[in-house]
Amino acid sequence: MSWVTLIVQADAAYAELLSDALMEQGALSVDIHDAAADTQDEQLLFGEPGEPSGEIWQNAEVSALFNQGADFDEIIQNVTHLVQLDSQPNYRLERVEEQDWVRLTQSQFNPIQISPRLWIVPTWHQSPNPAAINLILDPGLAFGTGSHPTTQLCLGWLDQHLQQGNSVIDYGCGSGILAIAAIKLGADHVTGIDIDPQAITASQDNALRNDCDPAKFVFATAHKAAEQDLQPNERVDVVVANILANPLIILASILEKAARKGGHIVLSGILQEQAEDVRSVYQQWFDMRIANVQEGWVLLTGIKR
């Protein structure tokens, strides 16, 4: 079995209308992407929760998947009329052959080395270094495979700075990768918190897969965690939050209360141009600094006064 992808050049003014029109013409799926992706002309668009960018790439392509045998000349004529374009847009066709899609997906995820002693390894790979600290993790429903720069920044900090016996809160735990790393790097107890119940389930499953001692971790939804007013003697040595800039600003007073005096806060999910806004909010409680930068993403850390 095979399919054909129709790829149509579009601009931001009509890309979404074109997408809808292609679905009306029987497309199995449609996506809009930057025509200059992975080049120096790539246009970066980012949205925050509650503040979607609302933008579409100025130089866009609309890709629509069709069954083999579709009449593409007729489809292009019809969408040109439906979208009320002055002329037919440029397009090309690409054949999509049937494949072992599971194996293809797996081939996109290889072991990732964070440091000489810390690796992230999917279950279908052998660890390149069995003697290292290996985080066994597969892509799933929750964010956190270890491939994103923000996750690597946080893992790198934990690898270099976490002390044996530390207590840790991972706020926005996703897949649980940071919480699991903290346990395997020597944390005495780790609490993972997320607003998504699926993330809590994924974190628990991943922790058990990594042979983490159940006595050393607990995962809870943000709502349940908010009901627990931490007393000063219950505050932790390290609070790590790899979310996004706006949520980090909104959650600042909550995260501040979770850290003990002299404890560390570790924040990522922050673009370089957002770093000062986040730093200035947390500076009222912590001595904040930019600890590292990777591919335009920033790691902010601080010690609580």
PDB file of N, CA, C and O in Angstrom, residues 255-294:
ATOM      1  N   LEU A 255       7.082  27.979  43.503  1.00  0.00           N
ATOM      2  CA  LEU A 255       8.372  27.316  43.431  1.00  0.00           C
ATOM      3  C   LEU A 255       9.327  27.861  44.489  1.00  0.00           C
ATOM      4  O   LEU A 255      10.130  27.112  45.063  1.00  0.00           O
ATOM      5  N   GLU A 256       9.225  29.147  44.758  1.00  0.00           N
ATOM      6  CA  GLU A 256      10.086  29.746  45.786  1.00  0.00           C
ATOM      7  C   GLU A 256       9.850  29.099  47.144  1.00  0.00           C
ATOM      8  O   GLU A 256      10.785  28.810  47.890  1.00  0.00           O
ATOM      9  N   LYS A 257       8.595  28.872  47.468  1.00  0.00           N
ATOM     10  CA  LYS A 257       8.255  28.301  48.775  1.00  0.00           C
ATOM     11  C   LYS A 257       8.725  26.854  48.919  1.00  0.00           C
ATOM     12  O   LYS A 257       8.875  26.356  50.038  1.00  0.00           O
ATOM     13  N   ALA A 258       8.941  26.186  47.807  1.00  0.00           N
ATOM     14  CA  ALA A 258       9.345  24.782  47.861  1.00  0.00           C
ATOM     15  C   ALA A 258      10.823  24.602  48.172  1.00  0.00           C
ATOM     16  O   ALA A 258      11.245  23.512  48.565  1.00  0.00           O
ATOM     17  N   ALA A 259      11.634  25.647  47.991  1.00  0.00           N
ATOM     18  CA  ALA A 259      13.086  25.546  48.193  1.00  0.00           C
ATOM     19  C   ALA A 259      13.463  26.005  49.595  1.00  0.00           C
ATOM     20  O   ALA A 259      12.970  27.021  50.092  1.00  0.00           O
ATOM     21  N   ARG A 260      14.358  25.282  50.234  1.00  0.00           N
ATOM     22  CA  ARG A 260      14.847  25.676  51.552  1.00  0.00           C
ATOM     23  C   ARG A 260      15.840  26.828  51.416  1.00  0.00           C
ATOM     24  O   ARG A 260      16.357  27.099  50.325  1.00  0.00           O
ATOM     25  N   LYS A 261      16.122  27.482  52.506  1.00  0.00           N
ATOM     26  CA  LYS A 261      17.156  28.518  52.511  1.00  0.00           C
ATOM     27  C   LYS A 261      18.498  27.865  52.174  1.00  0.00           C
ATOM     28  O   LYS A 261      18.873  26.836  52.747  1.00  0.00           O
ATOM     29  N   GLY A 262      19.204  28.424  51.221  1.00  0.00           N
ATOM     30  CA  GLY A 262      20.448  27.832  50.752  1.00  0.00           C
ATOM     31  C   GLY A 262      20.259  26.779  49.685  1.00  0.00           C
ATOM     32  O   GLY A 262      21.240  26.253  49.149  1.00  0.00           O
ATOM     33  N   GLY A 263      18.984  26.475  49.367  1.00  0.00           N
ATOM     34  CA  GLY A 263      18.697  25.495  48.333  1.00  0.00           C
ATOM     35  C   GLY A 263      18.817  26.080  46.938  1.00  0.00           C
ATOM     36  O   GLY A 263      18.928  27.300  46.756  1.00  0.00           O
ATOM     37  N   HIS A 264      18.757  25.211  45.946  1.00  0.00           N
ATOM     38  CA  HIS A 264      18.949  25.608  44.551  1.00  0.00           C
ATOM     39  C   HIS A 264      17.624  25.601  43.802  1.00  0.00           C
ATOM     40  O   HIS A 264      16.769  24.747  44.040  1.00  0.00           O
ATOM     41  N   ILE A 265      17.508  26.534  42.856  1.00  0.00           N
ATOM     42  CA  ILE A 265      16.424  26.486  41.881  1.00  0.00           C
ATOM     43  C   ILE A 265      17.051  26.384  40.500  1.00  0.00           C
ATOM     44  O   ILE A 265      18.061  27.052  40.205  1.00  0.00           O
ATOM     45  N   VAL A 266      16.482  25.522  39.660  1.00  0.00           N
ATOM     46  CA  VAL A 266      17.023  25.238  38.330  1.00  0.00           C
ATOM     47  C   VAL A 266      15.865  25.366  37.347  1.00  0.00           C
ATOM     48  O   VAL A 266      14.902  24.610  37.406  1.00  0.00           O
ATOM     49  N   LEU A 267      15.957  26.334  36.433  1.00  0.00           N
ATOM     50  CA  LEU A 267      14.841  26.669  35.550  1.00  0.00           C
ATOM     51  C   LEU A 267      15.270  26.596  34.086  1.00  0.00           C
ATOM     52  O   LEU A 267      16.320  27.128  33.709  1.00  0.00           O
ATOM     53  N   SER A 268      14.424  25.968  33.259  1.00  0.00           N
ATOM     54  CA  SER A 268      14.678  25.989  31.823  1.00  0.00           C
ATOM     55  C   SER A 268      13.347  25.987  31.086  1.00  0.00           C
ATOM     56  O   SER A 268      12.287  26.090  31.695  1.00  0.00           O
ATOM     57  N   GLY A 269      13.437  25.891  29.745  1.00  0.00           N
ATOM     58  CA  GLY A 269      12.277  26.156  28.913  1.00  0.00           C
ATOM     59  C   GLY A 269      12.202  27.632  28.577  1.00  0.00           C
ATOM     60  O   GLY A 269      11.146  28.150  28.234  1.00  0.00           O
ATOM     61  N   ILE A 270      13.350  28.306  28.646  1.00  0.00           N
ATOM     62  CA  ILE A 270      13.434  29.761  28.537  1.00  0.00           C
ATOM     63  C   ILE A 270      14.293  30.127  27.334  1.00  0.00           C
ATOM     64  O   ILE A 270      15.455  29.707  27.239  1.00  0.00           O
ATOM     65  N   LEU A 271      13.744  30.905  26.424  1.00  0.00           N
ATOM     66  CA  LEU A 271      14.529  31.416  25.309  1.00  0.00           C
ATOM     67  C   LEU A 271      15.445  32.544  25.799  1.00  0.00           C
ATOM     68  O   LEU A 271      15.158  33.202  26.799  1.00  0.00           O
ATOM     69  N   GLN A 272      16.522  32.772  25.073  1.00  0.00           N
ATOM     70  CA  GLN A 272      17.491  33.777  25.504  1.00  0.00           C
ATOM     71  C   GLN A 272      16.858  35.152  25.700  1.00  0.00           C
ATOM     72  O   GLN A 272      17.171  35.858  26.664  1.00  0.00           O
ATOM     73  N   GLU A 273      15.938  35.508  24.816  1.00  0.00           N
ATOM     74  CA  GLU A 273      15.323  36.822  24.930  1.00  0.00           C
ATOM     75  C   GLU A 273      14.333  36.913  26.086  1.00  0.00           C
ATOM     76  O   GLU A 273      13.886  38.004  26.452  1.00  0.00           O
ATOM     77  N   GLN A 274      13.961  35.772  26.679  1.00  0.00           N
ATOM     78  CA  GLN A 274      13.050  35.758  27.822  1.00  0.00           C
ATOM     79  C   GLN A 274      13.784  35.669  29.159  1.00  0.00           C
ATOM     80  O   GLN A 274      13.165  35.819  30.221  1.00  0.00           O
ATOM     81  N   ALA A 275      15.076  35.425  29.109  1.00  0.00           N
ATOM     82  CA  ALA A 275      15.821  35.089  30.326  1.00  0.00           C
ATOM     83  C   ALA A 275      15.775  36.203  31.361  1.00  0.00           C
ATOM     84  O   ALA A 275      15.598  35.945  32.562  1.00  0.00           O
ATOM     85  N   GLU A 276      15.923  37.441  30.949  1.00  0.00           N
ATOM     86  CA  GLU A 276      15.962  38.538  31.913  1.00  0.00           C
ATOM     87  C   GLU A 276      14.623  38.712  32.609  1.00  0.00           C
ATOM     88  O   GLU A 276      14.576  39.011  33.813  1.00  0.00           O
ATOM     89  N   ASP A 277      13.527  38.515  31.894  1.00  0.00           N
ATOM     90  CA  ASP A 277      12.203  38.635  32.516  1.00  0.00           C
ATOM     91  C   ASP A 277      12.027  37.590  33.614  1.00  0.00           C
ATOM     92  O   ASP A 277      11.516  37.885  34.701  1.00  0.00           O
ATOM     93  N   VAL A 278      12.447  36.367  33.339  1.00  0.00           N
ATOM     94  CA  VAL A 278      12.321  35.305  34.343  1.00  0.00           C
ATOM     95  C   VAL A 278      13.298  35.543  35.493  1.00  0.00           C
ATOM     96  O   VAL A 278      12.941  35.431  36.669  1.00  0.00           O
ATOM     97  N   ARG A 279      14.526  35.879  35.158  1.00  0.00           N
ATOM     98  CA  ARG A 279      15.543  36.101  36.189  1.00  0.00           C
ATOM     99  C   ARG A 279      15.116  37.192  37.170  1.00  0.00           C
ATOM    100  O   ARG A 279      15.272  37.052  38.389  1.00  0.00           O
ATOM    101  N   SER A 280      14.559  38.283  36.653  1.00  0.00           N
ATOM    102  CA  SER A 280      14.200  39.412  37.514  1.00  0.00           C
ATOM    103  C   SER A 280      13.111  39.047  38.513  1.00  0.00           C
ATOM    104  O   SER A 280      13.078  39.576  39.628  1.00  0.00           O
ATOM    105  N   VAL A 281      12.197  38.138  38.131  1.00  0.00           N
ATOM    106  CA  VAL A 281      11.136  37.711  39.048  1.00  0.00           C
ATOM    107  C   VAL A 281      11.719  36.890  40.193  1.00  0.00           C
ATOM    108  O   VAL A 281      11.408  37.108  41.363  1.00  0.00           O
ATOM    109  N   TYR A 282      12.588  35.941  39.877  1.00  0.00           N
ATOM    110  CA  TYR A 282      13.136  35.040  40.895  1.00  0.00           C
ATOM    111  C   TYR A 282      14.243  35.688  41.719  1.00  0.00           C
ATOM    112  O   TYR A 282      14.586  35.203  42.804  1.00  0.00           O
ATOM    113  N   GLN A 283      14.805  36.799  41.217  1.00  0.00           N
ATOM    114  CA  GLN A 283      15.902  37.460  41.901  1.00  0.00           C
ATOM    115  C   GLN A 283      15.501  37.970  43.285  1.00  0.00           C
ATOM    116  O   GLN A 283      16.356  38.145  44.164  1.00  0.00           O
ATOM    117  N   GLN A 284      14.223  38.198  43.527  1.00  0.00           N
ATOM    118  CA  GLN A 284      13.784  38.692  44.844  1.00  0.00           C
ATOM    119  C   GLN A 284      13.984  37.656  45.948  1.00  0.00           C
ATOM    120  O   GLN A 284      13.993  38.006  47.124  1.00  0.00           O
ATOM    121  N   TRP A 285      14.156  36.367  45.586  1.00  0.00           N
ATOM    122  CA  TRP A 285      14.371  35.312  46.583  1.00  0.00           C
ATOM    123  C   TRP A 285      15.708  34.594  46.410  1.00  0.00           C
ATOM    124  O   TRP A 285      16.233  34.042  47.365  1.00  0.00           O
ATOM    125  N   PHE A 286      16.220  34.568  45.183  1.00  0.00           N
ATOM    126  CA  PHE A 286      17.404  33.772  44.857  1.00  0.00           C
ATOM    127  C   PHE A 286      18.482  34.678  44.245  1.00  0.00           C
ATOM    128  O   PHE A 286      18.176  35.693  43.613  1.00  0.00           O
ATOM    129  N   ASP A 287      19.724  34.282  44.404  1.00  0.00           N
ATOM    130  CA  ASP A 287      20.814  34.898  43.652  1.00  0.00           C
ATOM    131  C   ASP A 287      20.894  34.173  42.313  1.00  0.00           C
ATOM    132  O   ASP A 287      21.467  33.072  42.218  1.00  0.00           O
ATOM    133  N   MET A 288      20.314  34.794  41.302  1.00  0.00           N
ATOM    134  CA  MET A 288      20.110  34.129  40.025  1.00  0.00           C
ATOM    135  C   MET A 288      21.234  34.427  39.040  1.00  0.00           C
ATOM    136  O   MET A 288      21.828  35.515  39.060  1.00  0.00           O
ATOM    137  N   ARG A 289      21.481  33.457  38.160  1.00  0.00           N
ATOM    138  CA  ARG A 289      22.448  33.662  37.073  1.00  0.00           C
ATOM    139  C   ARG A 289      22.100  32.760  35.907  1.00  0.00           C
ATOM    140  O   ARG A 289      21.373  31.768  36.059  1.00  0.00           O
ATOM    141  N   ILE A 290      22.604  33.122  34.730  1.00  0.00           N
ATOM    142  CA  ILE A 290      22.509  32.248  33.573  1.00  0.00           C
ATOM    143  C   ILE A 290      23.637  31.226  33.691  1.00  0.00           C
ATOM    144  O   ILE A 290      24.808  31.584  33.624  1.00  0.00           O
ATOM    145  N   ALA A 291      23.271  29.968  33.892  1.00  0.00           N
ATOM    146  CA  ALA A 291      24.270  28.923  34.105  1.00  0.00           C
ATOM    147  C   ALA A 291      24.770  28.316  32.811  1.00  0.00           C
ATOM    148  O   ALA A 291      25.911  27.851  32.734  1.00  0.00           O
ATOM    149  N   ASN A 292      23.905  28.303  31.778  1.00  0.00           N
ATOM    150  CA  ASN A 292      24.305  27.667  30.525  1.00  0.00           C
ATOM    151  C   ASN A 292      23.324  28.076  29.430  1.00  0.00           C
ATOM    152  O   ASN A 292      22.187  28.480  29.722  1.00  0.00           O
ATOM    153  N   VAL A 293      23.757  27.958  28.186  1.00  0.00           N
ATOM    154  CA  VAL A 293      22.925  28.253  27.016  1.00  0.00           C
ATOM    155  C   VAL A 293      23.179  27.163  25.984  1.00  0.00           C
ATOM    156  O   VAL A 293      24.328  26.764  25.755  1.00  0.00           O
ATOM    157  N   GLN A 294      22.103  26.681  25.368  1.00  0.00           N
ATOM    158  CA  GLN A 294      22.241  25.659  24.318  1.00  0.00           C
ATOM    159  C   GLN A 294      21.191  25.897  23.246  1.00  0.00           C
ATOM    160  O   GLN A 294      19.995  25.895  23.534  1.00  0.00           O
TER     161      GLN A 294
END
